[in-house]
Tab-separated table of C-alpha atoms in Angstrom:
chain	number	residue	atom	x	y	z
A	1	MET	CA	-122.411	-39.916	77.053
A	2	LYS	CA	-125.306	-42.127	76.607
A	3	LYS	CA	-128.441	-41.816	78.665
A	4	ASN	CA	-131.462	-43.530	78.911
A	5	ILE	CA	-134.327	-41.400	78.450
A	6	LEU	CA	-137.510	-43.147	77.515
A	7	ILE	CA	-140.291	-40.580	78.433
A	8	ALA	CA	-143.590	-42.604	78.813
A	9	PHE	CA	-146.213	-40.645	76.751
A	10	GLY	CA	-149.745	-41.171	75.919
A	11	LEU	CA	-151.160	-40.868	72.376
A	12	SER	CA	-154.490	-39.449	71.903
A	13	LEU	CA	-155.652	-38.768	68.450
A	14	VAL	CA	-159.331	-37.608	67.721
A	15	PHE	CA	-160.907	-38.522	64.180
A	16	SER	CA	-164.172	-37.712	62.839
A	17	LEU	CA	-165.620	-41.317	61.867
A	18	SER	CA	-167.459	-39.885	59.247
A	19	GLN	CA	-164.703	-38.263	57.346
A	20	CYS	CA	-161.838	-41.031	58.216
A	21	LYS	CA	-161.187	-44.243	56.454
A	22	ARG	CA	-159.849	-47.474	58.048
A	23	GLU	CA	-156.049	-47.696	58.354
A	24	ASN	CA	-156.240	-50.703	56.079
A	25	ASP	CA	-157.778	-48.376	53.248
A	26	LEU	CA	-154.786	-46.316	53.258
A	27	PRO	CA	-152.149	-46.103	50.476
A	28	GLN	CA	-149.626	-48.939	51.010
A	29	PRO	CA	-146.117	-49.030	49.499
A	30	GLU	CA	-146.961	-52.094	47.525
A	31	GLN	CA	-149.580	-50.475	45.669
A	32	SER	CA	-147.051	-48.338	43.821
A	33	SER	CA	-145.089	-49.758	40.717
A	34	GLU	CA	-142.622	-47.274	41.509
A	35	VAL	CA	-141.308	-48.748	44.754
A	36	ALA	CA	-139.129	-51.608	43.301
A	37	ASP	CA	-137.150	-49.103	41.056
A	38	LEU	CA	-136.869	-46.725	43.897
A	39	LYS	CA	-135.192	-49.461	46.071
A	40	LYS	CA	-132.660	-50.256	43.532
A	41	THR	CA	-130.676	-47.072	43.831
A	42	LYS	CA	-128.588	-46.931	47.038
A	43	ALA	CA	-128.896	-44.133	49.356
A	44	VAL	CA	-125.677	-42.696	50.364
A	45	ASP	CA	-126.513	-39.343	50.911
A	46	ALA	CA	-129.911	-37.395	51.919
A	47	ALA	CA	-132.182	-36.575	48.819
A	48	ALA	CA	-134.384	-33.750	49.013
A	49	GLY	CA	-136.390	-35.103	46.101
A	50	LEU	CA	-138.695	-37.905	44.748
A	51	GLY	CA	-137.843	-41.132	46.469
A	52	GLY	CA	-135.635	-39.662	49.159
A	53	PRO	CA	-133.860	-42.067	51.612
A	54	VAL	CA	-135.469	-43.252	55.000
A	55	MET	CA	-133.209	-44.684	57.899
A	56	MET	CA	-134.572	-46.937	60.489
A	57	GLN	CA	-132.633	-46.726	63.841
A	58	ALA	CA	-132.629	-50.470	64.215
A	59	PHE	CA	-132.319	-50.483	68.379
A	60	TYR	CA	-133.260	-48.602	71.558
A	61	TRP	CA	-131.416	-48.263	74.836
A	62	ASP	CA	-131.357	-51.416	76.783
A	63	VAL	CA	-132.667	-53.997	74.051
A	64	PRO	CA	-133.014	-57.554	75.320
A	65	ALA	CA	-129.635	-58.996	76.308
A	66	GLY	CA	-129.094	-62.724	75.547
A	67	GLY	CA	-127.392	-62.412	72.253
A	68	THR	CA	-130.716	-62.321	70.143
A	69	TRP	CA	-130.891	-58.878	68.815
A	70	TRP	CA	-128.996	-59.365	65.590
A	71	ASN	CA	-131.584	-62.207	64.660
A	72	VAL	CA	-134.648	-60.023	65.693
A	73	VAL	CA	-133.363	-57.127	63.256
A	74	LYS	CA	-132.729	-59.801	60.506
A	75	GLY	CA	-136.091	-60.969	60.827
A	76	LYS	CA	-137.617	-57.492	60.032
A	77	VAL	CA	-135.485	-56.240	57.168
A	78	ALA	CA	-137.467	-57.502	54.498
A	79	ALA	CA	-140.613	-55.937	55.869
A	80	TRP	CA	-138.671	-52.755	56.356
A	81	ASN	CA	-137.455	-52.747	52.559
A	82	THR	CA	-141.225	-53.285	51.632
A	83	ALA	CA	-142.223	-50.419	53.708
A	84	GLY	CA	-139.738	-47.830	51.950
A	85	PHE	CA	-136.791	-47.937	54.352
A	86	SER	CA	-133.437	-47.274	52.833
A	87	SER	CA	-130.848	-48.032	55.566
A	88	ILE	CA	-130.638	-49.217	59.068
A	89	TRP	CA	-128.410	-47.812	61.800
A	90	LEU	CA	-127.185	-50.535	64.151
A	91	PRO	CA	-125.773	-50.152	67.654
A	92	PRO	CA	-122.088	-50.239	68.195
A	93	ALA	CA	-121.365	-53.928	67.637
A	94	SER	CA	-117.809	-54.776	68.987
A	95	LYS	CA	-117.035	-55.957	72.490
A	96	ALA	CA	-117.196	-53.351	75.084
A	97	GLN	CA	-115.991	-53.185	78.813
A	98	ASN	CA	-119.454	-54.634	80.063
A	99	GLY	CA	-119.354	-57.805	77.597
A	100	ALA	CA	-122.500	-59.335	77.109
A	101	PHE	CA	-124.401	-56.531	79.130
A	102	SER	CA	-122.959	-53.648	77.264
A	103	MET	CA	-124.852	-51.308	74.669
A	104	GLY	CA	-121.575	-51.069	73.219
A	105	TYR	CA	-120.813	-47.433	74.055
A	106	ASP	CA	-117.714	-48.310	76.255
A	107	PRO	CA	-115.506	-50.044	73.580
A	108	PHE	CA	-112.797	-52.165	74.379
A	109	ASP	CA	-111.737	-54.280	71.233
A	110	TYR	CA	-112.949	-52.885	67.931
A	111	TYR	CA	-112.433	-56.265	66.233
A	112	ASP	CA	-114.389	-58.434	68.590
A	113	PHE	CA	-117.851	-58.739	67.255
A	114	GLY	CA	-118.859	-61.702	69.406
A	115	GLN	CA	-115.886	-64.231	68.419
A	116	TYR	CA	-113.369	-63.699	71.312
A	117	ASN	CA	-113.887	-64.620	74.825
A	118	GLN	CA	-113.077	-61.385	76.974
A	119	MET	CA	-114.897	-58.889	79.223
A	120	GLY	CA	-116.710	-61.815	80.646
A	121	SER	CA	-118.409	-63.254	77.487
A	122	THR	CA	-117.877	-64.382	73.856
A	123	GLU	CA	-120.919	-62.859	72.309
A	124	THR	CA	-121.844	-59.116	72.579
A	125	ARG	CA	-125.232	-58.050	73.912
A	126	PHE	CA	-126.546	-58.427	70.431
A	127	GLY	CA	-125.205	-61.702	69.399
A	128	SER	CA	-122.192	-63.348	67.591
A	129	ASN	CA	-119.849	-62.360	64.771
A	130	THR	CA	-121.603	-65.075	62.709
A	131	GLU	CA	-125.032	-63.353	63.417
A	132	LEU	CA	-124.132	-59.901	62.716
A	133	THR	CA	-122.568	-61.022	59.315
A	134	SER	CA	-125.832	-62.885	58.430
A	135	LEU	CA	-127.884	-59.698	59.141
A	136	ILE	CA	-125.639	-57.323	57.140
A	137	THR	CA	-125.778	-59.830	54.320
A	138	THR	CA	-129.694	-60.208	54.656
A	139	ALA	CA	-130.029	-56.319	54.709
A	140	HIS	CA	-128.098	-55.869	51.568
A	141	ASN	CA	-129.980	-58.731	49.683
A	142	ASN	CA	-133.163	-56.586	50.708
A	143	GLY	CA	-131.686	-53.267	49.380
A	144	LEU	CA	-131.123	-51.675	52.741
A	145	GLU	CA	-127.740	-50.120	53.643
A	146	VAL	CA	-126.125	-50.778	57.061
A	147	TYR	CA	-124.473	-47.835	59.074
A	148	ALA	CA	-122.335	-48.598	61.982
A	149	ASP	CA	-122.295	-46.654	65.339
A	150	MET	CA	-118.752	-45.495	65.696
A	151	VAL	CA	-117.682	-44.728	69.117
A	152	ILE	CA	-114.123	-43.388	68.844
A	153	ASN	CA	-114.092	-40.609	71.279
A	154	HIS	CA	-113.474	-42.756	74.388
A	155	ASN	CA	-112.504	-46.381	75.465
A	156	SER	CA	-113.072	-48.671	78.451
A	157	GLY	CA	-112.173	-51.691	80.082
A	158	GLY	CA	-108.374	-51.076	80.077
A	159	ALA	CA	-106.037	-52.356	82.559
A	160	SER	CA	-104.199	-50.288	85.315
A	161	GLU	CA	-100.849	-48.784	84.133
A	162	PHE	CA	-98.581	-46.102	85.943
A	163	ASN	CA	-99.002	-42.926	83.643
A	164	PRO	CA	-96.051	-40.432	83.823
A	165	PHE	CA	-98.419	-37.828	82.276
A	166	THR	CA	-100.903	-37.878	85.507
A	167	ASN	CA	-98.046	-39.259	87.865
A	168	SER	CA	-100.844	-42.073	88.791
A	169	ASN	CA	-102.342	-45.255	87.657
A	170	THR	CA	-104.809	-44.854	84.729
A	171	TRP	CA	-107.032	-47.520	83.110
A	172	THR	CA	-105.200	-47.152	79.717
A	173	LYS	CA	-103.433	-50.378	79.198
A	174	PHE	CA	-105.332	-52.067	76.122
A	175	THR	CA	-104.336	-55.473	75.247
A	176	PRO	CA	-107.506	-56.731	72.973
A	177	LEU	CA	-107.562	-60.501	72.158
A	178	SER	CA	-108.191	-59.593	68.507
A	179	GLY	CA	-104.223	-58.445	68.524
A	180	LYS	CA	-105.225	-55.116	66.703
A	181	PHE	CA	-105.085	-51.747	68.063
A	182	SER	CA	-103.569	-52.093	71.405
A	183	ARG	CA	-103.345	-48.855	73.345
A	184	SER	CA	-101.325	-47.176	76.257
A	185	TYR	CA	-101.301	-44.276	78.100
A	186	TYR	CA	-99.490	-42.304	75.032
A	187	ASP	CA	-102.773	-42.779	72.974
A	188	PHE	CA	-105.121	-40.982	75.539
A	189	HIS	CA	-105.426	-37.571	77.185
A	190	PRO	CA	-103.266	-36.117	78.669
A	191	ASN	CA	-100.032	-36.991	76.817
A	192	ASP	CA	-96.940	-35.795	75.538
A	193	ALA	CA	-98.890	-33.877	72.666
A	194	HIS	CA	-101.638	-32.157	74.638
A	195	ALA	CA	-104.193	-32.301	77.578
A	196	LYS	CA	-107.224	-32.914	75.340
A	197	ASP	CA	-108.625	-32.833	71.929
A	198	GLU	CA	-111.059	-29.917	70.653
A	199	GLY	CA	-113.607	-31.420	72.898
A	200	ALA	CA	-113.539	-32.872	76.483
A	201	PHE	CA	-115.101	-36.085	77.933
A	202	GLY	CA	-114.120	-36.870	81.353
A	203	ASP	CA	-115.794	-40.289	82.189
A	204	PHE	CA	-113.837	-42.750	80.157
A	205	PRO	CA	-110.354	-42.519	78.717
A	206	ASP	CA	-110.041	-40.103	75.978
A	207	LEU	CA	-108.663	-41.013	72.685
A	208	CYS	CA	-106.024	-38.719	71.270
A	209	HIS	CA	-106.978	-38.287	67.566
A	210	SER	CA	-103.401	-36.281	66.750
A	211	LYS	CA	-101.520	-39.383	67.631
A	212	GLN	CA	-100.249	-41.108	64.473
A	213	TRP	CA	-101.043	-44.520	66.065
A	214	VAL	CA	-104.578	-43.755	66.678
A	215	LYS	CA	-105.341	-42.283	63.217
A	216	ASP	CA	-103.421	-45.257	61.712
A	217	TRP	CA	-105.356	-47.808	63.378
A	218	LEU	CA	-108.826	-45.977	63.114
A	219	TYR	CA	-108.780	-45.154	59.378
A	220	LEU	CA	-105.286	-45.194	57.761
A	221	ARG	CA	-103.970	-48.851	57.492
A	222	THR	CA	-105.300	-51.448	55.215
A	223	ASP	CA	-106.703	-53.180	58.371
A	224	ALA	CA	-107.750	-50.163	60.203
A	225	VAL	CA	-110.938	-50.148	62.173
A	226	GLY	CA	-112.915	-48.430	59.354
A	227	LYS	CA	-111.317	-50.264	56.682
A	228	TYR	CA	-112.275	-53.524	58.340
A	229	TYR	CA	-115.924	-52.548	59.120
A	230	LYS	CA	-116.333	-51.809	55.369
A	231	ASN	CA	-114.305	-54.139	53.664
A	232	THR	CA	-114.617	-57.143	55.788
A	233	MET	CA	-117.846	-56.636	57.799
A	234	LYS	CA	-119.518	-54.895	54.600
A	235	TYR	CA	-121.047	-51.839	56.369
A	236	ASP	CA	-121.923	-49.226	54.130
A	237	GLY	CA	-121.858	-45.978	56.487
A	238	TRP	CA	-120.985	-44.628	59.699
A	239	ARG	CA	-123.105	-42.810	62.669
A	240	PHE	CA	-120.216	-41.104	64.687
A	241	ASP	CA	-120.920	-40.838	68.511
A	242	TYR	CA	-120.223	-37.748	70.401
A	243	VAL	CA	-118.570	-35.921	67.882
A	244	LYS	CA	-118.367	-32.870	70.390
A	245	GLY	CA	-115.250	-34.520	71.725
A	246	PHE	CA	-112.801	-34.257	68.896
A	247	GLY	CA	-112.352	-31.958	65.894
A	248	ALA	CA	-114.513	-32.266	62.705
A	249	TRP	CA	-111.406	-33.075	60.799
A	250	VAL	CA	-111.341	-36.425	62.437
A	251	VAL	CA	-114.561	-37.259	60.591
A	252	ARG	CA	-113.165	-35.803	57.373
A	253	ASP	CA	-110.236	-37.819	57.382
A	254	TYR	CA	-111.967	-40.914	58.419
A	255	VAL	CA	-114.562	-40.572	55.490
A	256	ASN	CA	-111.900	-39.453	53.062
A	257	ALA	CA	-109.693	-42.740	53.855
A	258	VAL	CA	-112.530	-44.949	53.948
A	259	GLY	CA	-115.661	-43.793	52.342
A	260	GLY	CA	-119.286	-44.442	52.936
A	261	PHE	CA	-122.197	-42.404	54.180
A	262	ALA	CA	-121.655	-40.326	57.455
A	263	VAL	CA	-123.475	-38.633	60.115
A	264	GLY	CA	-122.424	-37.200	63.395
A	265	GLU	CA	-123.979	-36.819	66.742
A	266	LEU	CA	-123.460	-33.020	67.596
A	267	TRP	CA	-125.938	-32.707	70.300
A	268	ASP	CA	-126.700	-28.848	70.052
A	269	SER	CA	-129.838	-27.014	69.209
A	270	ASN	CA	-127.923	-24.150	67.513
A	271	VAL	CA	-128.160	-24.471	63.805
A	272	ASP	CA	-125.062	-22.431	63.264
A	273	VAL	CA	-123.063	-24.586	65.483
A	274	LEU	CA	-124.458	-27.711	63.527
A	275	LYS	CA	-123.795	-26.304	59.850
A	276	GLY	CA	-120.248	-25.046	61.144
A	277	TRP	CA	-119.413	-28.699	62.002
A	278	VAL	CA	-120.918	-30.203	58.795
A	279	ASP	CA	-118.712	-27.609	56.958
A	280	GLY	CA	-115.733	-28.607	59.180
A	281	THR	CA	-115.870	-31.957	57.866
A	282	ASN	CA	-115.662	-30.602	54.479
A	283	ARG	CA	-119.271	-31.766	53.882
A	284	THR	CA	-118.083	-35.444	54.059
A	285	SER	CA	-120.589	-35.962	56.999
A	286	SER	CA	-123.968	-35.237	57.733
A	287	ALA	CA	-125.362	-34.064	61.246
A	288	PHE	CA	-128.492	-35.115	63.255
A	289	ASP	CA	-130.843	-31.931	62.921
A	290	PHE	CA	-131.183	-31.347	66.733
A	291	ALA	CA	-132.270	-27.736	65.774
A	292	CYS	CA	-135.439	-29.338	64.113
A	293	TYR	CA	-135.845	-31.578	66.942
A	294	TYR	CA	-136.108	-29.132	69.572
A	295	LYS	CA	-138.412	-26.719	67.306
A	296	MET	CA	-140.715	-29.664	66.722
A	297	ASP	CA	-141.024	-30.193	70.590
A	298	GLU	CA	-141.855	-26.549	71.029
A	299	ALA	CA	-144.146	-26.597	67.887
A	300	PHE	CA	-146.183	-29.571	68.735
A	301	ASP	CA	-146.061	-29.935	72.423
A	302	GLY	CA	-145.875	-26.119	72.946
A	303	ASN	CA	-148.828	-25.229	70.816
A	304	ASN	CA	-146.688	-22.835	68.718
A	305	MET	CA	-146.632	-23.959	65.355
A	306	TYR	CA	-144.512	-20.696	64.451
A	307	LYS	CA	-141.585	-22.592	65.548
A	308	LEU	CA	-141.682	-24.735	62.517
A	309	ASN	CA	-140.774	-21.493	60.485
A	310	ASP	CA	-137.653	-21.282	62.577
A	311	ASP	CA	-133.846	-21.931	61.069
A	312	MET	CA	-133.219	-25.655	61.135
A	313	LEU	CA	-130.126	-27.511	59.594
A	314	TRP	CA	-132.476	-29.038	56.719
A	315	LYS	CA	-133.282	-25.745	55.758
A	316	ARG	CA	-129.653	-24.615	55.616
A	317	ASP	CA	-128.370	-27.950	53.970
A	318	PRO	CA	-130.862	-30.494	53.344
A	319	TYR	CA	-128.680	-33.107	51.793
A	320	LYS	CA	-126.593	-32.977	55.101
A	321	ALA	CA	-129.285	-32.970	57.717
A	322	VAL	CA	-130.830	-36.225	59.205
A	323	THR	CA	-134.159	-35.617	60.911
A	324	PHE	CA	-135.548	-37.435	63.692
A	325	VAL	CA	-138.254	-37.615	66.424
A	326	ALA	CA	-136.824	-39.580	68.964
A	327	ASN	CA	-133.847	-42.047	69.318
A	328	HIS	CA	-132.156	-44.141	72.068
A	329	ASP	CA	-130.848	-41.091	74.030
A	330	THR	CA	-133.850	-38.654	74.080
A	331	ASP	CA	-137.533	-38.920	73.453
A	332	ILE	CA	-139.300	-35.781	74.497
A	333	ILE	CA	-141.786	-35.169	71.779
A	334	TYR	CA	-145.272	-36.058	72.370
A	335	ASP	CA	-147.320	-35.443	69.355
A	336	LYS	CA	-145.248	-37.980	67.410
A	337	TYR	CA	-147.668	-38.667	64.610
A	338	LEU	CA	-147.438	-34.694	63.738
A	339	ALA	CA	-143.484	-34.819	64.043
A	340	TYR	CA	-143.185	-37.799	61.562
A	341	ALA	CA	-145.621	-36.195	59.186
A	342	TYR	CA	-143.522	-33.314	59.203
A	343	ILE	CA	-139.953	-34.964	58.748
A	344	LEU	CA	-141.514	-37.510	56.282
A	345	THR	CA	-142.734	-34.680	54.178
A	346	ALA	CA	-139.930	-32.137	54.630
A	347	GLU	CA	-136.358	-31.989	53.007
A	348	GLY	CA	-133.501	-33.652	54.876
A	349	TYR	CA	-133.009	-37.539	55.629
A	350	PRO	CA	-135.597	-38.687	58.220
A	351	CYS	CA	-134.646	-41.132	60.670
A	352	VAL	CA	-137.510	-43.429	62.273
A	353	PHE	CA	-136.965	-44.913	65.896
A	354	TYR	CA	-137.393	-48.502	66.008
A	355	ARG	CA	-139.786	-48.442	69.253
A	356	ASP	CA	-142.024	-45.774	67.543
A	357	TYR	CA	-142.465	-47.996	64.522
A	358	GLU	CA	-142.451	-51.416	65.824
A	359	GLU	CA	-144.136	-51.026	69.185
A	360	TRP	CA	-145.463	-47.608	70.217
A	361	LEU	CA	-147.141	-46.087	67.016
A	362	SER	CA	-149.282	-47.200	64.140
A	363	LYS	CA	-146.954	-48.898	61.546
A	364	THR	CA	-149.680	-48.511	59.024
A	365	ARG	CA	-149.819	-44.944	59.381
A	366	LEU	CA	-146.047	-44.611	59.243
A	367	ASN	CA	-145.905	-46.862	56.166
A	368	ASN	CA	-148.392	-44.383	54.562
A	369	LEU	CA	-146.136	-41.661	55.198
A	370	ILE	CA	-143.202	-43.471	53.986
A	371	TRP	CA	-145.081	-44.241	50.674
A	372	ILE	CA	-146.048	-40.811	50.010
A	373	ARG	CA	-142.372	-39.574	50.706
A	374	ARG	CA	-141.215	-42.224	48.286
A	375	ASN	CA	-143.786	-41.621	45.690
A	376	LEU	CA	-144.959	-37.995	45.689
A	377	VAL	CA	-142.595	-35.848	47.875
A	378	SER	CA	-140.162	-33.592	45.640
A	379	GLY	CA	-138.882	-30.265	45.383
A	380	SER	CA	-138.278	-27.249	47.382
A	381	THR	CA	-140.262	-26.107	50.239
A	382	THR	CA	-142.826	-23.080	50.507
A	383	ASN	CA	-144.643	-22.327	53.664
A	384	LEU	CA	-148.294	-21.310	52.952
A	385	TYR	CA	-149.618	-20.751	56.371
A	386	THR	CA	-148.900	-21.149	59.953
A	387	ASP	CA	-150.572	-20.102	63.303
A	388	ASN	CA	-150.343	-21.397	66.711
A	389	ASP	CA	-152.287	-24.564	65.837
A	390	GLU	CA	-151.784	-25.003	62.112
A	391	TYR	CA	-148.994	-25.483	59.581
A	392	ILE	CA	-149.422	-25.892	55.791
A	393	ALA	CA	-146.200	-26.134	53.510
A	394	ARG	CA	-145.913	-26.966	49.663
A	395	ARG	CA	-143.283	-29.289	48.111
A	396	ASN	CA	-142.756	-27.746	44.814
A	397	GLY	CA	-141.710	-30.505	42.804
A	398	ASN	CA	-143.501	-33.178	40.504
A	399	PRO	CA	-146.164	-34.286	41.477
A	400	GLY	CA	-145.169	-32.533	44.704
A	401	ILE	CA	-147.519	-32.259	47.860
A	402	ILE	CA	-149.352	-29.846	50.102
A	403	VAL	CA	-148.811	-30.983	53.889
A	404	TYR	CA	-151.409	-29.859	56.396
A	405	LEU	CA	-150.613	-30.214	60.110
A	406	ASN	CA	-153.512	-29.420	62.661
A	407	ASP	CA	-152.783	-29.299	66.405
A	408	SER	CA	-156.354	-27.810	67.374
A	409	ASP	CA	-159.122	-29.699	68.891
A	410	THR	CA	-161.465	-29.364	65.613
A	411	TRP	CA	-161.323	-29.751	62.053
A	412	GLN	CA	-159.736	-26.995	59.924
A	413	GLU	CA	-160.145	-25.622	56.312
A	414	LYS	CA	-158.112	-23.236	54.509
A	415	TRP	CA	-157.808	-21.899	50.850
A	416	ILE	CA	-154.095	-22.263	49.727
A	417	THR	CA	-152.251	-21.987	46.491
A	418	SER	CA	-151.421	-25.348	45.224
A	419	ASN	CA	-148.913	-26.824	42.676
A	420	TRP	CA	-151.524	-27.320	40.167
A	421	ALA	CA	-154.316	-25.708	38.085
A	422	SER	CA	-157.653	-27.235	37.216
A	423	THR	CA	-156.523	-30.487	38.596
A	424	GLN	CA	-158.161	-32.946	40.802
A	425	ILE	CA	-156.407	-33.685	44.145
A	426	LYS	CA	-156.849	-35.826	47.057
A	427	ASP	CA	-155.496	-36.436	50.666
A	428	TYR	CA	-153.149	-39.401	50.421
A	429	THR	CA	-153.451	-40.254	54.300
A	430	GLY	CA	-157.085	-41.200	53.899
A	431	SER	CA	-158.222	-38.982	56.633
A	432	SER	CA	-160.254	-36.622	54.210
A	433	THR	CA	-162.645	-37.725	51.736
A	434	TRP	CA	-162.677	-34.662	49.906
A	435	VAL	CA	-161.364	-34.733	45.903
A	436	PRO	CA	-161.476	-31.108	44.948
A	437	THR	CA	-160.440	-29.747	41.918
A	438	THR	CA	-157.970	-26.627	42.082
A	439	GLU	CA	-158.893	-23.419	40.503
A	440	ALA	CA	-157.447	-22.122	37.300
A	441	ASP	CA	-155.127	-19.943	39.399
A	442	LYS	CA	-154.171	-23.024	41.512
A	443	ARG	CA	-156.085	-21.995	44.529
A	444	VAL	CA	-158.168	-24.823	46.328
A	445	LYS	CA	-159.556	-25.667	49.669
A	446	ILE	CA	-158.167	-28.220	51.877
A	447	GLN	CA	-158.883	-29.616	55.557
A	448	ALA	CA	-157.208	-31.332	58.168
A	449	PRO	CA	-158.579	-33.474	61.215
A	450	PRO	CA	-158.026	-32.444	64.930
A	451	HIS	CA	-154.517	-33.465	66.267
A	452	SER	CA	-153.653	-34.848	62.812
A	453	TYR	CA	-152.794	-34.077	59.386
A	454	THR	CA	-153.281	-34.648	55.636
A	455	VAL	CA	-151.161	-34.785	52.642
A	456	TRP	CA	-152.402	-33.570	49.140
A	457	SER	CA	-151.315	-34.430	45.707
A	458	LYS	CA	-152.778	-35.066	42.294
A	459	VAL	CA	-155.302	-37.704	41.813
A	460	GLY	CA	-153.700	-40.822	40.093
A	461	TYR	CA	-150.667	-41.884	41.923
């Protein structure tokens, strides 16, 4: 279940003033003529190559109540588009048990986006149906896809009814004002079909996905939840909450019936489990790369860069891995700049957390990394050097990059083998003023500042 884990952290980055440029001097998205063309292509799957998509998680736990959030996000989408984002992930948008105070993870009426007076309010915590529709339209007009947070494992807010399968009263009688997808004890566990789905969840009434009524209303009917979200509300894809609670076949059948990008929240650090779930959806869905998330914490906060060489979902299946540094549930990585430099230059589909981008970190530095990703990063990955404090990797495409992560207390330099022979290269983060020329055999010496990073590519981009 959703938790509010917001771990306070301090950010201390030491730079050599003689070697570093001001943030305003860093390469910016608008400096590239390629950006406009990159934006024209919708990103419905993670791309490992040049111009790969970047997602914004456009909320955090306990965003301000009062029905203002849709308009807050709407006011930012144009700038996010300019920065190079491809998509936004919105919180669960329909009416939940706690009405105007709910973050949406206790869903009651899947068709009430703030237009029915029920559960103590008309608007949701985030705003009205009209405001949500306007936000989605504005996002599309700015070249951004919009992903819905789908909570289909459990429901909340039902009335009490006698349940013959438990021989007691249960809160399983749902009669939403939308008049769609009413539910009773037959649609939850335990019932006449079985005691539970493939997973178990005990806090709220647990939907039974083997019931035809539930399948019909979630994704099979012409007015099913998924099809209504896609065809009427105009969502482009789905973030499935708590997919441990039901079989991977549910997401497979949903996406096959409805379409759109999909990513599942399978909270497990075991890459075999993550890859197995993706395969279980018949690869209709990506998964958040929790294996990468926990390895980054060990690498950057535990002074053990060797962990970056461990197995991760993006290394197994880069087109189906969504990487992240923090989200509304968990925020444990302290050295976030290194983590973002890692995921924004690595394969997979990186997701940036709203508070990191808008409040806690330097937007200029993150925009610079996004620009690098959209203009320079391509190809497969080759590890060039790793020790406790340093990690250097090469992306082998055209033009490709060399990323140098340095978690030590001093500037570091290394000779490495680049992508380029007899070619001038530079650091596109602006941290190093070096402009070396690679040797005929492609070798070159590069550097990185303490507790920071550099990203090197051919001069001229």
